[in-house]
Every structure is written in structure tokens, then in C-alpha cells.
mmCIF file with all atom_site columns, C-alpha atoms in Angstrom:
data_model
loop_
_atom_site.group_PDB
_atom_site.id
_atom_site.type_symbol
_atom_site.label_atom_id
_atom_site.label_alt_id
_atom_site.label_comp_id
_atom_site.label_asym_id
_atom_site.label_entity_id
_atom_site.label_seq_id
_atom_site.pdbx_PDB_ins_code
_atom_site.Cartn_x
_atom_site.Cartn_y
_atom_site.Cartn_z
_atom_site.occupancy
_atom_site.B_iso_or_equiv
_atom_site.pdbx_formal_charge
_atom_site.auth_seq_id
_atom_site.auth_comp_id
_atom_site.auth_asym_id
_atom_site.auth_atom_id
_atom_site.pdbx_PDB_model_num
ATOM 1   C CA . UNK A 1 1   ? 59.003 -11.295 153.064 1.00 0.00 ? 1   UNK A CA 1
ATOM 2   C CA . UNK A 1 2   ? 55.763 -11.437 150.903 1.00 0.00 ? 2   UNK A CA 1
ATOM 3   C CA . UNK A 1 3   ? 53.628 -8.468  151.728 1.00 0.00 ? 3   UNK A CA 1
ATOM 4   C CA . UNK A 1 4   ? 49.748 -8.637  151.705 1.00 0.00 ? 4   UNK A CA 1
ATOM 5   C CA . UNK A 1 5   ? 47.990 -6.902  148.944 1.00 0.00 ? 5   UNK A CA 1
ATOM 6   C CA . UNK A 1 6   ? 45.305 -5.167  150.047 1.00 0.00 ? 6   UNK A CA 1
ATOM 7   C CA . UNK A 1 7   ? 41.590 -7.110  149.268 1.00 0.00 ? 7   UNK A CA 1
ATOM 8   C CA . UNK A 1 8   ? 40.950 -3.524  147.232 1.00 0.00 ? 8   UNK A CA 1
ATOM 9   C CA . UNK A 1 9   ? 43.163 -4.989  144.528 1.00 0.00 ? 9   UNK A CA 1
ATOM 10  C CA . UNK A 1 10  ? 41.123 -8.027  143.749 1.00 0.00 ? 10  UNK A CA 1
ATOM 11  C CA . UNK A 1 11  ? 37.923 -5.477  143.575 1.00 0.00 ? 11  UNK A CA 1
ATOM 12  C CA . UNK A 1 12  ? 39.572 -3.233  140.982 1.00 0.00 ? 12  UNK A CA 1
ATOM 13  C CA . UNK A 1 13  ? 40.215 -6.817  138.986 1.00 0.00 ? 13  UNK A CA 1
ATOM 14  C CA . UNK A 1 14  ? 36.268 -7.818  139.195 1.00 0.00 ? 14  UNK A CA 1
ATOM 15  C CA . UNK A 1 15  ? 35.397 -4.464  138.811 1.00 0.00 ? 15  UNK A CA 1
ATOM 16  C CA . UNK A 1 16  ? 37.848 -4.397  134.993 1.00 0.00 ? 16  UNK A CA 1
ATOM 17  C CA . UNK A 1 17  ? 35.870 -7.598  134.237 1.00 0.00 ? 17  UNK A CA 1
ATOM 18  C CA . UNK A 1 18  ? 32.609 -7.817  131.730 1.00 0.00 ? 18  UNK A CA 1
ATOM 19  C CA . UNK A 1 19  ? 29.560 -7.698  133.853 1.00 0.00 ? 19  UNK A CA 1
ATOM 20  C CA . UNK A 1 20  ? 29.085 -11.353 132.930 1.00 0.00 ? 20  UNK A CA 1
ATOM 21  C CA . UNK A 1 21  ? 32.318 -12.395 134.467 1.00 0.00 ? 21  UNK A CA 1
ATOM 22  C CA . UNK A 1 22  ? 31.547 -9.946  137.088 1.00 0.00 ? 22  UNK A CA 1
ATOM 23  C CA . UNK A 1 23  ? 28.547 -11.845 138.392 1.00 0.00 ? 23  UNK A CA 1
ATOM 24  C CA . UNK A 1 24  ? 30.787 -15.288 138.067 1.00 0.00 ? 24  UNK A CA 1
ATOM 25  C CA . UNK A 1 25  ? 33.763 -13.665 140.034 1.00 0.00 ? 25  UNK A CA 1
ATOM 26  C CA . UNK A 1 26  ? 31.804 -12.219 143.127 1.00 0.00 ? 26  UNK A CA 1
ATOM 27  C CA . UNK A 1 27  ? 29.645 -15.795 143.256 1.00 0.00 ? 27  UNK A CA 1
ATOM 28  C CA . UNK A 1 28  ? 33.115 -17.874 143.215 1.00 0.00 ? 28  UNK A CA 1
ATOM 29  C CA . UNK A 1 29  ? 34.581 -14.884 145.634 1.00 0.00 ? 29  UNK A CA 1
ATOM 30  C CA . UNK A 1 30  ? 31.469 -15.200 148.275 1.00 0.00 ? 30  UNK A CA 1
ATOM 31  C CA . UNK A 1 31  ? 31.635 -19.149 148.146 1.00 0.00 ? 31  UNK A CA 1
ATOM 32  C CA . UNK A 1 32  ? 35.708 -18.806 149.002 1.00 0.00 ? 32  UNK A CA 1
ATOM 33  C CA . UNK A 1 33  ? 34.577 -16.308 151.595 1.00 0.00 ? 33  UNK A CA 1
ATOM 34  C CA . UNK A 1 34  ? 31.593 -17.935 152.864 1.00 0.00 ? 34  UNK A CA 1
ATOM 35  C CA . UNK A 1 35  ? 33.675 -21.414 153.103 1.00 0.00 ? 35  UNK A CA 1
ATOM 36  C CA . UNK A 1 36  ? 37.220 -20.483 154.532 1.00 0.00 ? 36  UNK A CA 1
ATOM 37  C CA . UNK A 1 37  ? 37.038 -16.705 155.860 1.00 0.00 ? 37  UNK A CA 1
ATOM 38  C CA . UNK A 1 38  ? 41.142 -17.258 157.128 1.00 0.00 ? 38  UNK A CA 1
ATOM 39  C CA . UNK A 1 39  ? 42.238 -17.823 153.582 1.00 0.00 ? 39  UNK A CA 1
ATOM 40  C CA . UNK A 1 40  ? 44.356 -14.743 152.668 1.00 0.00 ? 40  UNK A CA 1
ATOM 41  C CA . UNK A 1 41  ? 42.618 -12.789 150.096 1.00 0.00 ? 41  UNK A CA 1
ATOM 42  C CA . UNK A 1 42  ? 45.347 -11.297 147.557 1.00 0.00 ? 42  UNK A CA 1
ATOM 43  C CA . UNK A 1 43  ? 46.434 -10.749 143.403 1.00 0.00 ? 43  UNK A CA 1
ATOM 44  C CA . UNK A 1 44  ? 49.067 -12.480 142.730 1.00 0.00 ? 44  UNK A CA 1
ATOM 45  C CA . UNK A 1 45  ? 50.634 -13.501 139.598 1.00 0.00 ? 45  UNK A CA 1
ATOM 46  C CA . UNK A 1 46  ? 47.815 -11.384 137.904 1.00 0.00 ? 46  UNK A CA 1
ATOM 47  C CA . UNK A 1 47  ? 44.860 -13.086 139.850 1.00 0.00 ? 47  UNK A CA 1
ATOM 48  C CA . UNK A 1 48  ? 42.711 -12.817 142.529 1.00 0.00 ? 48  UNK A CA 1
ATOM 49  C CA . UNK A 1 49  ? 44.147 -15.726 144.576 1.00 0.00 ? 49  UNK A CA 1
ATOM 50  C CA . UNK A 1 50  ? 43.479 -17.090 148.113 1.00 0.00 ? 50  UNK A CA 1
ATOM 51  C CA . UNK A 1 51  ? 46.382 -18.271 150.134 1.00 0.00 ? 51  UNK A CA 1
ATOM 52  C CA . UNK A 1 52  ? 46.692 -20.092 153.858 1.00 0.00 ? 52  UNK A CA 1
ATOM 53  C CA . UNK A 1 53  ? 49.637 -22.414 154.794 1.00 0.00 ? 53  UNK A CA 1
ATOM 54  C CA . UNK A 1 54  ? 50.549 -21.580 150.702 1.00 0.00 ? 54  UNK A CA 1
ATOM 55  C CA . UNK A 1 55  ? 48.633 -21.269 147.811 1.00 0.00 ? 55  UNK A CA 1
ATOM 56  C CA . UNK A 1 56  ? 44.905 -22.429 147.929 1.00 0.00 ? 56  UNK A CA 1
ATOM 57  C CA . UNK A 1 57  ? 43.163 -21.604 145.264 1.00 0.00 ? 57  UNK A CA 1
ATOM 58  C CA . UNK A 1 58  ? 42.346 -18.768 142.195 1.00 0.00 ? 58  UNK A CA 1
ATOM 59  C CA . UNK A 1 59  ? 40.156 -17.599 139.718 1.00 0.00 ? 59  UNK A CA 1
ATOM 60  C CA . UNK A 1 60  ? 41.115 -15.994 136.232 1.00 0.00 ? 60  UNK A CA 1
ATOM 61  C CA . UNK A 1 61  ? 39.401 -14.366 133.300 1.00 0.00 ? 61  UNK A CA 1
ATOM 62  C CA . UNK A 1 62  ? 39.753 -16.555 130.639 1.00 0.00 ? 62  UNK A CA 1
ATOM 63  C CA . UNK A 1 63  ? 38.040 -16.198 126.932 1.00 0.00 ? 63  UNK A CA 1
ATOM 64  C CA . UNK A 1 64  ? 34.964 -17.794 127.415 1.00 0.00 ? 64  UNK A CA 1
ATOM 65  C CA . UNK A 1 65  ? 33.757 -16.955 130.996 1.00 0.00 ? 65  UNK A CA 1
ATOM 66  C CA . UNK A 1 66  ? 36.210 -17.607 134.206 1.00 0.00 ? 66  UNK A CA 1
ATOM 67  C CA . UNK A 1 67  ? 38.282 -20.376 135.214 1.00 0.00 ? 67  UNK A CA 1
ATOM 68  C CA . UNK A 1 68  ? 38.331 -21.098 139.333 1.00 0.00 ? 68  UNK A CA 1
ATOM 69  C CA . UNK A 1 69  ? 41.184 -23.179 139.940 1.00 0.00 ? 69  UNK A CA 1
ATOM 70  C CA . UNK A 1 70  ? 43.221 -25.225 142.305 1.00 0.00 ? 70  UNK A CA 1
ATOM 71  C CA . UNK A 1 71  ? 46.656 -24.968 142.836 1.00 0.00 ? 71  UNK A CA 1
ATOM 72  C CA . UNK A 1 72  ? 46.750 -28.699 144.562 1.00 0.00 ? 72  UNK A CA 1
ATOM 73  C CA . UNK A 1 73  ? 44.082 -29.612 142.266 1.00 0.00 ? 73  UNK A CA 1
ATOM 74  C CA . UNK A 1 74  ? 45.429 -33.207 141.595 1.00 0.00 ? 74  UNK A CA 1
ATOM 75  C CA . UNK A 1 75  ? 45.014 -34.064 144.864 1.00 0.00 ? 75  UNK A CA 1
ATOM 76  C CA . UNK A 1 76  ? 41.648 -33.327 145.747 1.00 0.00 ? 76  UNK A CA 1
ATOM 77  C CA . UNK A 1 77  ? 38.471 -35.467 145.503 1.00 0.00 ? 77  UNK A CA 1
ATOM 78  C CA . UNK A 1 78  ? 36.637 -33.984 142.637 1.00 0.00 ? 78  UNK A CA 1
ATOM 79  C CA . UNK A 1 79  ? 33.421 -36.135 143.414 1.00 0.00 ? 79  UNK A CA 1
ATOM 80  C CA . UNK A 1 80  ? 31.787 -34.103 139.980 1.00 0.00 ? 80  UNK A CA 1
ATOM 81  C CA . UNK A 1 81  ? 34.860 -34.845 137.507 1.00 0.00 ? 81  UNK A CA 1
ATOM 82  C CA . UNK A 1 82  ? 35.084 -31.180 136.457 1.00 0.00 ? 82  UNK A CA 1
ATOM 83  C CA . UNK A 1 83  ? 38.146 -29.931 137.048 1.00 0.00 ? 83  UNK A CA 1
ATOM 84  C CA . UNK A 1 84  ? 40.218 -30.089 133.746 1.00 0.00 ? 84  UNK A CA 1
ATOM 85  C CA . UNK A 1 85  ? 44.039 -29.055 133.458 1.00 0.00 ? 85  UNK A CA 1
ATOM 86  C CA . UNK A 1 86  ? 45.614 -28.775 129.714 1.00 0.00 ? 86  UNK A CA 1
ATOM 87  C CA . UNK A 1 87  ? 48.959 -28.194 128.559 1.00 0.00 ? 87  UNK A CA 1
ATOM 88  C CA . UNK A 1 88  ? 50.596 -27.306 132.066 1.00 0.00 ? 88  UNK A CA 1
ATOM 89  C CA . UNK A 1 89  ? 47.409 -25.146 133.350 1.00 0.00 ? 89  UNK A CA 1
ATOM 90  C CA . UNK A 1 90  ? 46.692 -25.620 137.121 1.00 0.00 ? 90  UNK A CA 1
ATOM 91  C CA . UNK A 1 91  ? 43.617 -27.828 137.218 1.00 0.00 ? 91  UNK A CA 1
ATOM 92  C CA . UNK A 1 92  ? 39.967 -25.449 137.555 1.00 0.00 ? 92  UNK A CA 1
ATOM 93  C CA . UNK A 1 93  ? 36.720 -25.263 137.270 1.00 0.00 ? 93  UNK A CA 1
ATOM 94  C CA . UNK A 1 94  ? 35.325 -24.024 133.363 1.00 0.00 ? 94  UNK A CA 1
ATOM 95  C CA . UNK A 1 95  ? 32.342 -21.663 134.126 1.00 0.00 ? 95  UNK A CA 1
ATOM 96  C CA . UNK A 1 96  ? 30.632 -19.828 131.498 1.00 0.00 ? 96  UNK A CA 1
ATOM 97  C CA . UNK A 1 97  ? 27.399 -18.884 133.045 1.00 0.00 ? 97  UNK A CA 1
ATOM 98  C CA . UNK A 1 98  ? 26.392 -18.521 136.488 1.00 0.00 ? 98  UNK A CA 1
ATOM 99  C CA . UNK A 1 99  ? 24.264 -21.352 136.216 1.00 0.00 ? 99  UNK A CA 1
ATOM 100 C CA . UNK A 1 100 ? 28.153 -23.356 135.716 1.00 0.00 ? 100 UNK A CA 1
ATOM 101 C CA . UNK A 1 101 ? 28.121 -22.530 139.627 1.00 0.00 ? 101 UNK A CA 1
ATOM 102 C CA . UNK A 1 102 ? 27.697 -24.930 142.670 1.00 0.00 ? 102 UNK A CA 1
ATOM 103 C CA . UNK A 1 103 ? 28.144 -24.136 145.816 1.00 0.00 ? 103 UNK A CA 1
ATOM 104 C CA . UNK A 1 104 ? 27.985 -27.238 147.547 1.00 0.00 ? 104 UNK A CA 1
ATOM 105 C CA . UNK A 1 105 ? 30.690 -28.931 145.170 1.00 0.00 ? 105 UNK A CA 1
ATOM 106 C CA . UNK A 1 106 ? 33.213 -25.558 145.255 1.00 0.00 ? 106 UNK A CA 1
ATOM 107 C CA . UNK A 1 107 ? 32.534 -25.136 148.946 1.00 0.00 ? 107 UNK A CA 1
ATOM 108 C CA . UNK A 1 108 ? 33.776 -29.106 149.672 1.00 0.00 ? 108 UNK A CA 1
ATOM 109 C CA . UNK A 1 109 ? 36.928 -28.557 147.063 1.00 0.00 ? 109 UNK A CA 1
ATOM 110 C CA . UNK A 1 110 ? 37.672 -25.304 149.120 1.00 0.00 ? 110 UNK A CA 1
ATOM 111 C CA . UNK A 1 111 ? 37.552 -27.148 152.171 1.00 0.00 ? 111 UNK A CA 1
ATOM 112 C CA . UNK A 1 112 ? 39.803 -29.796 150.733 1.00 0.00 ? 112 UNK A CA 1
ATOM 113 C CA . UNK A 1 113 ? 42.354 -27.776 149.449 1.00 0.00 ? 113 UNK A CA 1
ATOM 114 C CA . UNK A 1 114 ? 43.039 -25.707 152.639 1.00 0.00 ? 114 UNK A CA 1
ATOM 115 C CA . UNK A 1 115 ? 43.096 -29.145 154.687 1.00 0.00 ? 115 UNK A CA 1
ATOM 116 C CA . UNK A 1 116 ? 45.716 -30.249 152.350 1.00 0.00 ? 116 UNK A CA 1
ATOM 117 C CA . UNK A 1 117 ? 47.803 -27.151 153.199 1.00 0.00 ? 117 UNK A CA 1
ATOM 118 C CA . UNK A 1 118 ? 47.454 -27.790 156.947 1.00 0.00 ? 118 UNK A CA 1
ATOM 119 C CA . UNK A 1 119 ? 48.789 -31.240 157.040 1.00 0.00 ? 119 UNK A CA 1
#
């Protein structure tokens, strides 16, 4: 049986991050929050991801800034064309800066991806 990790565990993830990925993490980690408050907040495979019905959706440090990610990415409607996915990588978001952010566009890909999981 998969046990919950507590939401503590994705703090102490932000909270390891640069302050610039800091700032991107907590604005893609209200939007999740703000848009789908039953999606199961947890780390898992060493990211903060958010689960209901199965896997939603992630984000991940990556190099250049933070990658916020889909796990049935393919599937959605990505009205924006922004999601990329390279070499076997779960298709996400690039962001870099917080300007890189939109809540209107994550909020409707969030909403997306948990209805997929429901039907």
C-alpha cells in the first residue's frame, strides 16, 4: 500500500532549492493548490508530485530554472504549444523566470489532467 508522504517533505525540497527556483516552485505549488486542492500533495521519485486517481502532475529542478510537468501530458490540450518532452522526459512546462509563469494556462492544464484521471 503506498503511504502518503507528509506535505513537509515537498517544503524541505523548495526550501534546498536556489531562491530563484524557490520563487518558481511556490508560484507553480499555489497554482496546483489554488486549482485542484484534492490532488494529493507528495515526493515521489525525487519530486514534489501531485497525485488523484494516479499521477497528475510534477515539478523538478532542472539546470536552468524548473520544469512543471505532466505525467498525461500527450493528452492534454496545450492551447499555448509549450509543453516540450525530449528523449523519453514526461512532457512540462520550461520556466526560467517567474515571468515564464501563467496562471490561467497551468490552471486549465491542471484541470485537464485530473479530469483525465477521473474518466
Amino acid at each position: 500500500m503506498r503511504s502518503k508522504i507528509s506535505t513537509n517533505q515537498v517544503d524541505e525540497y523548495i526550501d534546498k532549492l536556489s531562491p530563484e527556483k524557490q520563487l518558481l516552485a511556490q508560484a507553480v505549488r499555489q497554482i496546483i493548490s489554488q486549482t485542484a486542492a484534492h490532488l494529493e500533495e507528495c515526493v515521489r521519485w525525487e519530486n514534489p508530485c501531485y497525485f488523484f486517481y494516479g499521477p497528475v502532475c510534477y515539478f523538478a529542478s532542472s539546470r536552468s530554472g524548473l520544469h512543471f510537468g505532466f505525467f498525461r501530458g500527450k493528452e492534454l490540450n496545450d492551447t499555448n504549444k509549450r509543453l516540450v518532452s525530449r528523449n523519453g522526459q514526461l512532457p512540462h512546462i520550461k520556466l526560467r523566470t517567474i515571468e515564464d509563469i501563467d496562471e490561467e494556462y497551468f490552471s486549465d492544464l491542471v484541470r485537464q489532467a485530473v479530469q483525465l484521471n477521473q474518466n
